[in-house]
CSV table of N, CA and C in Angstrom, one decimal:
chain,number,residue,atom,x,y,z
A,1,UNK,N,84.6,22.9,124.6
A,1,UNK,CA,83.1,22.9,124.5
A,1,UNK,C,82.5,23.7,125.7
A,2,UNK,N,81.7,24.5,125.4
A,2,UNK,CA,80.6,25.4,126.3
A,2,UNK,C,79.9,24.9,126.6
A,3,UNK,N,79.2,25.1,127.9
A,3,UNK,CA,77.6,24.9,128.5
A,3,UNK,C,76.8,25.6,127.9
A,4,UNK,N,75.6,25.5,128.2
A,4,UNK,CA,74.5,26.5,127.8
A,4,UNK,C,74.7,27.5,128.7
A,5,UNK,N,74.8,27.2,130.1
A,5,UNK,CA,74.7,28.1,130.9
A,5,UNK,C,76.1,29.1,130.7
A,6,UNK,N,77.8,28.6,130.0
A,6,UNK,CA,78.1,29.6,129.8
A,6,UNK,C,78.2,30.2,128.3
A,7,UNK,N,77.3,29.9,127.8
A,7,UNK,CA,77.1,30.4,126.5
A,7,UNK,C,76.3,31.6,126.6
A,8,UNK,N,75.5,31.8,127.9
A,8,UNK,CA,74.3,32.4,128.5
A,8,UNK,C,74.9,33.4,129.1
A,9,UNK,N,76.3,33.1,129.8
A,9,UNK,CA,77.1,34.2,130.6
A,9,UNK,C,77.7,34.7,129.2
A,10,UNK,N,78.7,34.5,128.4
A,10,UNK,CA,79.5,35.3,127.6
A,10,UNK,C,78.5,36.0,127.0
A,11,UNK,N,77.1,35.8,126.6
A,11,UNK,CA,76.0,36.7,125.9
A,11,UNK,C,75.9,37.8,126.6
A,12,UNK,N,75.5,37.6,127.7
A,12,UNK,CA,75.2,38.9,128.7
A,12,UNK,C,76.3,39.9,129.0
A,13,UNK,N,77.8,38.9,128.5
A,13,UNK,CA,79.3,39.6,128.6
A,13,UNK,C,79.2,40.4,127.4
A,14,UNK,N,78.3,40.4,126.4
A,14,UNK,CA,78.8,40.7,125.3
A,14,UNK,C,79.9,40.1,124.4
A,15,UNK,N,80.0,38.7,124.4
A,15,UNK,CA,81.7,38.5,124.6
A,15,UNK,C,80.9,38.0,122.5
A,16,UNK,N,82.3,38.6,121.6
A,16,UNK,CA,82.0,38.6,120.2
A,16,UNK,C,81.4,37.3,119.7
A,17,UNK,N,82.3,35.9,120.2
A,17,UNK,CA,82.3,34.5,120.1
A,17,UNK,C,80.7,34.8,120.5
A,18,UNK,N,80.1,34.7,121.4
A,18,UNK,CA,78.4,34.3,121.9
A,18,UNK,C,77.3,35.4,120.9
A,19,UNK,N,78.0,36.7,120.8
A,19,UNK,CA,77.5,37.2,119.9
A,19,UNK,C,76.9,36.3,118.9
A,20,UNK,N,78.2,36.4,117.7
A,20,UNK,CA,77.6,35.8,116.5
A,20,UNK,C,77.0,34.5,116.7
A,21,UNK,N,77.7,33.2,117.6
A,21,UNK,CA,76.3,32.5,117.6
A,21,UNK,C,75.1,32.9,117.9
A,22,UNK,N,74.8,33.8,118.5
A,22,UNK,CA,73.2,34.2,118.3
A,22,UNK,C,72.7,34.9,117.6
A,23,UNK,N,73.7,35.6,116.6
A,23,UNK,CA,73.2,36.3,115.3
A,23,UNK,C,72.7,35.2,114.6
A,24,UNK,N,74.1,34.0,114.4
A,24,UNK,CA,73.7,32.8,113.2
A,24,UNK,C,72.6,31.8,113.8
A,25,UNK,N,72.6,31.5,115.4
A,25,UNK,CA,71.1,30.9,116.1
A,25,UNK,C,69.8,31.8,115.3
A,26,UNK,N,69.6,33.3,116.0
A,26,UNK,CA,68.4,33.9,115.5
A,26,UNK,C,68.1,33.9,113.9
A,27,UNK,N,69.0,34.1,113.1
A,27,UNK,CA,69.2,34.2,111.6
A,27,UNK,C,68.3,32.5,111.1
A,28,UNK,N,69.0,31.6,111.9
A,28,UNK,CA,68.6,30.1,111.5
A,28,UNK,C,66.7,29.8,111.9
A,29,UNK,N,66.5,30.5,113.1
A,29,UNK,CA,65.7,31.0,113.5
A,29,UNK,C,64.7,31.2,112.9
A,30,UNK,N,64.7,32.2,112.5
A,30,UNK,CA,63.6,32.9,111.2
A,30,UNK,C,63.8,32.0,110.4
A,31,UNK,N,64.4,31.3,109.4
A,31,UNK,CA,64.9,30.8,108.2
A,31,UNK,C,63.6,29.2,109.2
A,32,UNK,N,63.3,29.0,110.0
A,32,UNK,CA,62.4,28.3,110.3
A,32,UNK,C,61.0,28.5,110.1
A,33,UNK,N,60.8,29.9,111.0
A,33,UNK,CA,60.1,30.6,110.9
A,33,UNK,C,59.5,30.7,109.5
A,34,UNK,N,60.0,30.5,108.4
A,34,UNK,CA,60.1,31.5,107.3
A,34,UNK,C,58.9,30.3,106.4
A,35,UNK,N,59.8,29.2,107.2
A,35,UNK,CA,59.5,27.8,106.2
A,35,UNK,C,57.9,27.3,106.8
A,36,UNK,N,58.2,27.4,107.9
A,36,UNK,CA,56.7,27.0,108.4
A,36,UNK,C,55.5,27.8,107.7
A,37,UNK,N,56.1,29.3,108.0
A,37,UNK,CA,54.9,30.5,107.5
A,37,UNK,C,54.5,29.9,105.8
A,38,UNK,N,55.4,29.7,105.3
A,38,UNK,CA,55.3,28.9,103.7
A,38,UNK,C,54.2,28.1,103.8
A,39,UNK,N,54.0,26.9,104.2
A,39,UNK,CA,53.4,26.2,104.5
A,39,UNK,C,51.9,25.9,105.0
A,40,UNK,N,52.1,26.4,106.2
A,40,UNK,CA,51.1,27.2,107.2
A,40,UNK,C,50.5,28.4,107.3
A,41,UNK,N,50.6,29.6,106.1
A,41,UNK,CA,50.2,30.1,106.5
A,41,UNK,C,49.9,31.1,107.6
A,42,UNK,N,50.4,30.9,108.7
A,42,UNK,CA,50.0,32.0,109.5
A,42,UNK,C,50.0,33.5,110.0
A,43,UNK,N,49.6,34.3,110.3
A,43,UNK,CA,49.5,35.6,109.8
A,43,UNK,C,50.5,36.3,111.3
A,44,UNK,N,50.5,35.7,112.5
A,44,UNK,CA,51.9,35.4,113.4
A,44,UNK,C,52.0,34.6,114.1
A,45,UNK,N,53.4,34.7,114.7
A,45,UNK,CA,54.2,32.8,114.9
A,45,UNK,C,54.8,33.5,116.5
A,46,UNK,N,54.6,32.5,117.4
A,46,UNK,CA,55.0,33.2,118.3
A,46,UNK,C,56.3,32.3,118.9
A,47,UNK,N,57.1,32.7,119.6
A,47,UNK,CA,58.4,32.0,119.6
A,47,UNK,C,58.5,32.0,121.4
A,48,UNK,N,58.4,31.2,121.8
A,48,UNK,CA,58.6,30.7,123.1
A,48,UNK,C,59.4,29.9,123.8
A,49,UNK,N,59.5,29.8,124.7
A,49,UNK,CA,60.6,28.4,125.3
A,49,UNK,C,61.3,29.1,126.7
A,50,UNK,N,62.5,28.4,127.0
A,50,UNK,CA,63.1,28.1,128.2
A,50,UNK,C,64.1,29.3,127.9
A,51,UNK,N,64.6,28.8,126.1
A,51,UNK,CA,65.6,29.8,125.9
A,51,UNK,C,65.5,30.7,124.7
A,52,UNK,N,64.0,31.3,125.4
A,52,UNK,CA,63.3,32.0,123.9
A,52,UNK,C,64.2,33.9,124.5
A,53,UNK,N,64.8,33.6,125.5
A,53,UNK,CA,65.5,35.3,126.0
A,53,UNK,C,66.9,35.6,125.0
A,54,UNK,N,67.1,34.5,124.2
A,54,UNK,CA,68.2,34.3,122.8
A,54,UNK,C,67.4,34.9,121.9
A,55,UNK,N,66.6,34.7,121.6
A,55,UNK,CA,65.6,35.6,120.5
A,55,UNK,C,65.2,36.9,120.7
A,56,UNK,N,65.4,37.1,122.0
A,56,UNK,CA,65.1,38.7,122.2
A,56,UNK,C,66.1,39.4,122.0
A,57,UNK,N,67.3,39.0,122.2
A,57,UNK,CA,68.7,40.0,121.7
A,57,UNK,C,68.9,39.9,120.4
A,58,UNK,N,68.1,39.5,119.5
A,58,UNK,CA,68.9,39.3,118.0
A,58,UNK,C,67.0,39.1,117.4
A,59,UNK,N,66.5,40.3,117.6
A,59,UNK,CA,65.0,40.1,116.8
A,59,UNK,C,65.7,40.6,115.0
A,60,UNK,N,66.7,41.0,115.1
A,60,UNK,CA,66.9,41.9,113.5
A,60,UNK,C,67.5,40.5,112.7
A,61,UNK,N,68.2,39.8,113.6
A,61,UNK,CA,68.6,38.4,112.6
A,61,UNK,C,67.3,37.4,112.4
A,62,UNK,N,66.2,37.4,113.5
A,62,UNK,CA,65.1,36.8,113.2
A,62,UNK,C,64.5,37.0,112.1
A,63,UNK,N,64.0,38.7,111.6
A,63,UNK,CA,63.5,39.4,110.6
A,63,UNK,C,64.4,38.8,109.3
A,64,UNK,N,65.6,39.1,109.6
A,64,UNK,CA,66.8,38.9,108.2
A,64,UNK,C,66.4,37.5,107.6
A,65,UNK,N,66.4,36.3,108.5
A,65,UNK,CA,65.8,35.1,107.9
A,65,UNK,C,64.2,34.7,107.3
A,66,UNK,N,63.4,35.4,108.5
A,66,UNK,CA,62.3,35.3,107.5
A,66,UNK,C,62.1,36.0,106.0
A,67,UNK,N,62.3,37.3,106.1
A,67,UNK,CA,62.6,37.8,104.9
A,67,UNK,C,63.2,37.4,103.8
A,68,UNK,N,64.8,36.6,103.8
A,68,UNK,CA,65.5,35.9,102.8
A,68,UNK,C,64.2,34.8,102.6
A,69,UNK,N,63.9,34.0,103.4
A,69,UNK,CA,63.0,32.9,102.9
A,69,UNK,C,61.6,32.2,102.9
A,70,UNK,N,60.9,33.6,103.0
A,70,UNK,CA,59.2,33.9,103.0
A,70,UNK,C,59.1,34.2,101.2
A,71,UNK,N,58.3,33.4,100.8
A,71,UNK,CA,58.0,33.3,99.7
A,71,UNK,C,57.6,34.9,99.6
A,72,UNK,N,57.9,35.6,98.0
A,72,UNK,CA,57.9,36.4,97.6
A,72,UNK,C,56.7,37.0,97.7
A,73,UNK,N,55.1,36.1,97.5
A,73,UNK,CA,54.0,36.8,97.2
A,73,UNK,C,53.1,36.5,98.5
A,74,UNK,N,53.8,35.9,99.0
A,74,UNK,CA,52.9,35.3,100.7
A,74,UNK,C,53.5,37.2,101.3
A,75,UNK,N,52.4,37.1,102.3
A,75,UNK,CA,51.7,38.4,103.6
A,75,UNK,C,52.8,38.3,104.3
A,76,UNK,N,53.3,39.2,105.1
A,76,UNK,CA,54.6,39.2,105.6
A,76,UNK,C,54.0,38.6,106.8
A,77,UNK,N,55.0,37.6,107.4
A,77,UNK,CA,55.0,37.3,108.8
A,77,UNK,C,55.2,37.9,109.9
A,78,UNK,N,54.5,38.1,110.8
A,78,UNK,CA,55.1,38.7,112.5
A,78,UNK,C,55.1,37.9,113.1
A,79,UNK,N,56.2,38.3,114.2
A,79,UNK,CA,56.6,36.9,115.5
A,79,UNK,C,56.3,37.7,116.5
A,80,UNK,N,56.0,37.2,117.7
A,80,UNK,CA,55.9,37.8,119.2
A,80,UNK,C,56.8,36.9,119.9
A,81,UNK,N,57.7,37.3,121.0
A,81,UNK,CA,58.0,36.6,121.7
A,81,UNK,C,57.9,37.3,123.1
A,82,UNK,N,56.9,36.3,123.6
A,82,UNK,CA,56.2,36.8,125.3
A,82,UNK,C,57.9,36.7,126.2
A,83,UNK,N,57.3,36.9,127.2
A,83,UNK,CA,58.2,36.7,128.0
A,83,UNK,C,58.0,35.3,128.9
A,84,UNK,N,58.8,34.0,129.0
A,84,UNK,CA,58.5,33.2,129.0
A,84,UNK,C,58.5,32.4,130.5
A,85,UNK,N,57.3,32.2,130.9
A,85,UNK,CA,58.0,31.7,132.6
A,85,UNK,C,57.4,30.4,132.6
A,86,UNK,N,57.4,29.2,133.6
A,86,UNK,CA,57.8,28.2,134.0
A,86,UNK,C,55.7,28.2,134.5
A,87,UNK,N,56.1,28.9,134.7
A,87,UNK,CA,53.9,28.5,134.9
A,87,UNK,C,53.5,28.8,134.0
A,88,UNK,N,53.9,29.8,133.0
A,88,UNK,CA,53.0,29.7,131.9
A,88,UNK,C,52.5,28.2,131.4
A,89,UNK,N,54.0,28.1,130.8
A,89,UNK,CA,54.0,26.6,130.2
A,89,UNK,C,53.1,25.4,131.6
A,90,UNK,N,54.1,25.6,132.4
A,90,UNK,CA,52.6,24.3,133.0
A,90,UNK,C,51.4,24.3,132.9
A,91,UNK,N,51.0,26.2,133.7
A,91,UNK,CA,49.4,25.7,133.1
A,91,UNK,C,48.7,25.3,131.8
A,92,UNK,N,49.8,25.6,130.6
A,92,UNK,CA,49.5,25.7,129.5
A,92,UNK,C,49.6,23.9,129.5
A,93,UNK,N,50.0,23.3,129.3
A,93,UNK,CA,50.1,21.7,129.8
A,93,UNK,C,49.0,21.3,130.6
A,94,UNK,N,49.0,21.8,131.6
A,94,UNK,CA,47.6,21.1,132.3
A,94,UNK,C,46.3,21.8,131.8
A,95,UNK,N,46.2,22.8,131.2
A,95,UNK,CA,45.1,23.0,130.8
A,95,UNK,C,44.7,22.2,129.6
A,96,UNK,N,45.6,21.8,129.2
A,96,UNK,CA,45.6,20.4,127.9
A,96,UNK,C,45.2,19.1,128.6
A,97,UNK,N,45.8,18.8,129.3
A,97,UNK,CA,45.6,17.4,130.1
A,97,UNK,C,44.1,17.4,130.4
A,98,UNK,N,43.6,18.4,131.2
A,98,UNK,CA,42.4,18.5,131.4
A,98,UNK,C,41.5,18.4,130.8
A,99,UNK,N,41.1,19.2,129.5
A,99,UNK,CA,40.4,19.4,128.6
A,99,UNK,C,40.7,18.1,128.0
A,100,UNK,N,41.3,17.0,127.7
A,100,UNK,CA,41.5,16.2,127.2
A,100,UNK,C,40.9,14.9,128.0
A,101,UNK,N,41.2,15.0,129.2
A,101,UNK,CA,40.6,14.6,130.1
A,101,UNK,C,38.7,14.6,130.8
A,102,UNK,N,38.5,15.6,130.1
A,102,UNK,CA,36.9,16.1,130.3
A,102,UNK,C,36.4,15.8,129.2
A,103,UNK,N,37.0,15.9,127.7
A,103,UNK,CA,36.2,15.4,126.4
A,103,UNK,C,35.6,14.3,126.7
């Protein structure tokens, strides 16, 4: 069994094994993506997080899943994925707390 953190090394290694899990990660990915947009509606989905830098090496498996399972006559979906830092997200949290706190 692997860590994340060396799941995170063999990726950067290129190593085949870390590959395809991040082909079948990103692929599973969209196939979320795909389902929410179903649903929801939204015209784009933005993908973020701690370990949203796994979605940036495999955007073509992201595409591959929403496409397999984005309903046929629904608007095609676009994703963005920012680049993700550790203040974002907090202030993004506290600016919630606050506003929540001022209502």
């Amino acid at each position: 069994m692997a860590t994340f953190q060396e799941f995170e090394e063999d990726l950067a290694a290129n190593k085949p094994q870390a590959r395809r899990l991040c082909e079948r990660t990103c692929y599973r990915l969209g196939v979320l993506v795909a389902t929410v947009a179903n649903l929801a509606m939204p015209s784009r989905v933005l993908i973020s997080g701690e370990s949203s830098f796994i979605a940036k090496k495999n955007r073509e498996s992201i595409r591959k899943g929403i496409d397999a399972f984005r309903h046929s006559q629904a608007a095609p979906v676009e994703f963005t994925i920012p680049n993700f830092t550790w203040r974002l997200w907090s202030d993004s949290a506290a600016a919630r707390a606050i506003a929540a706190f001022i209502s």
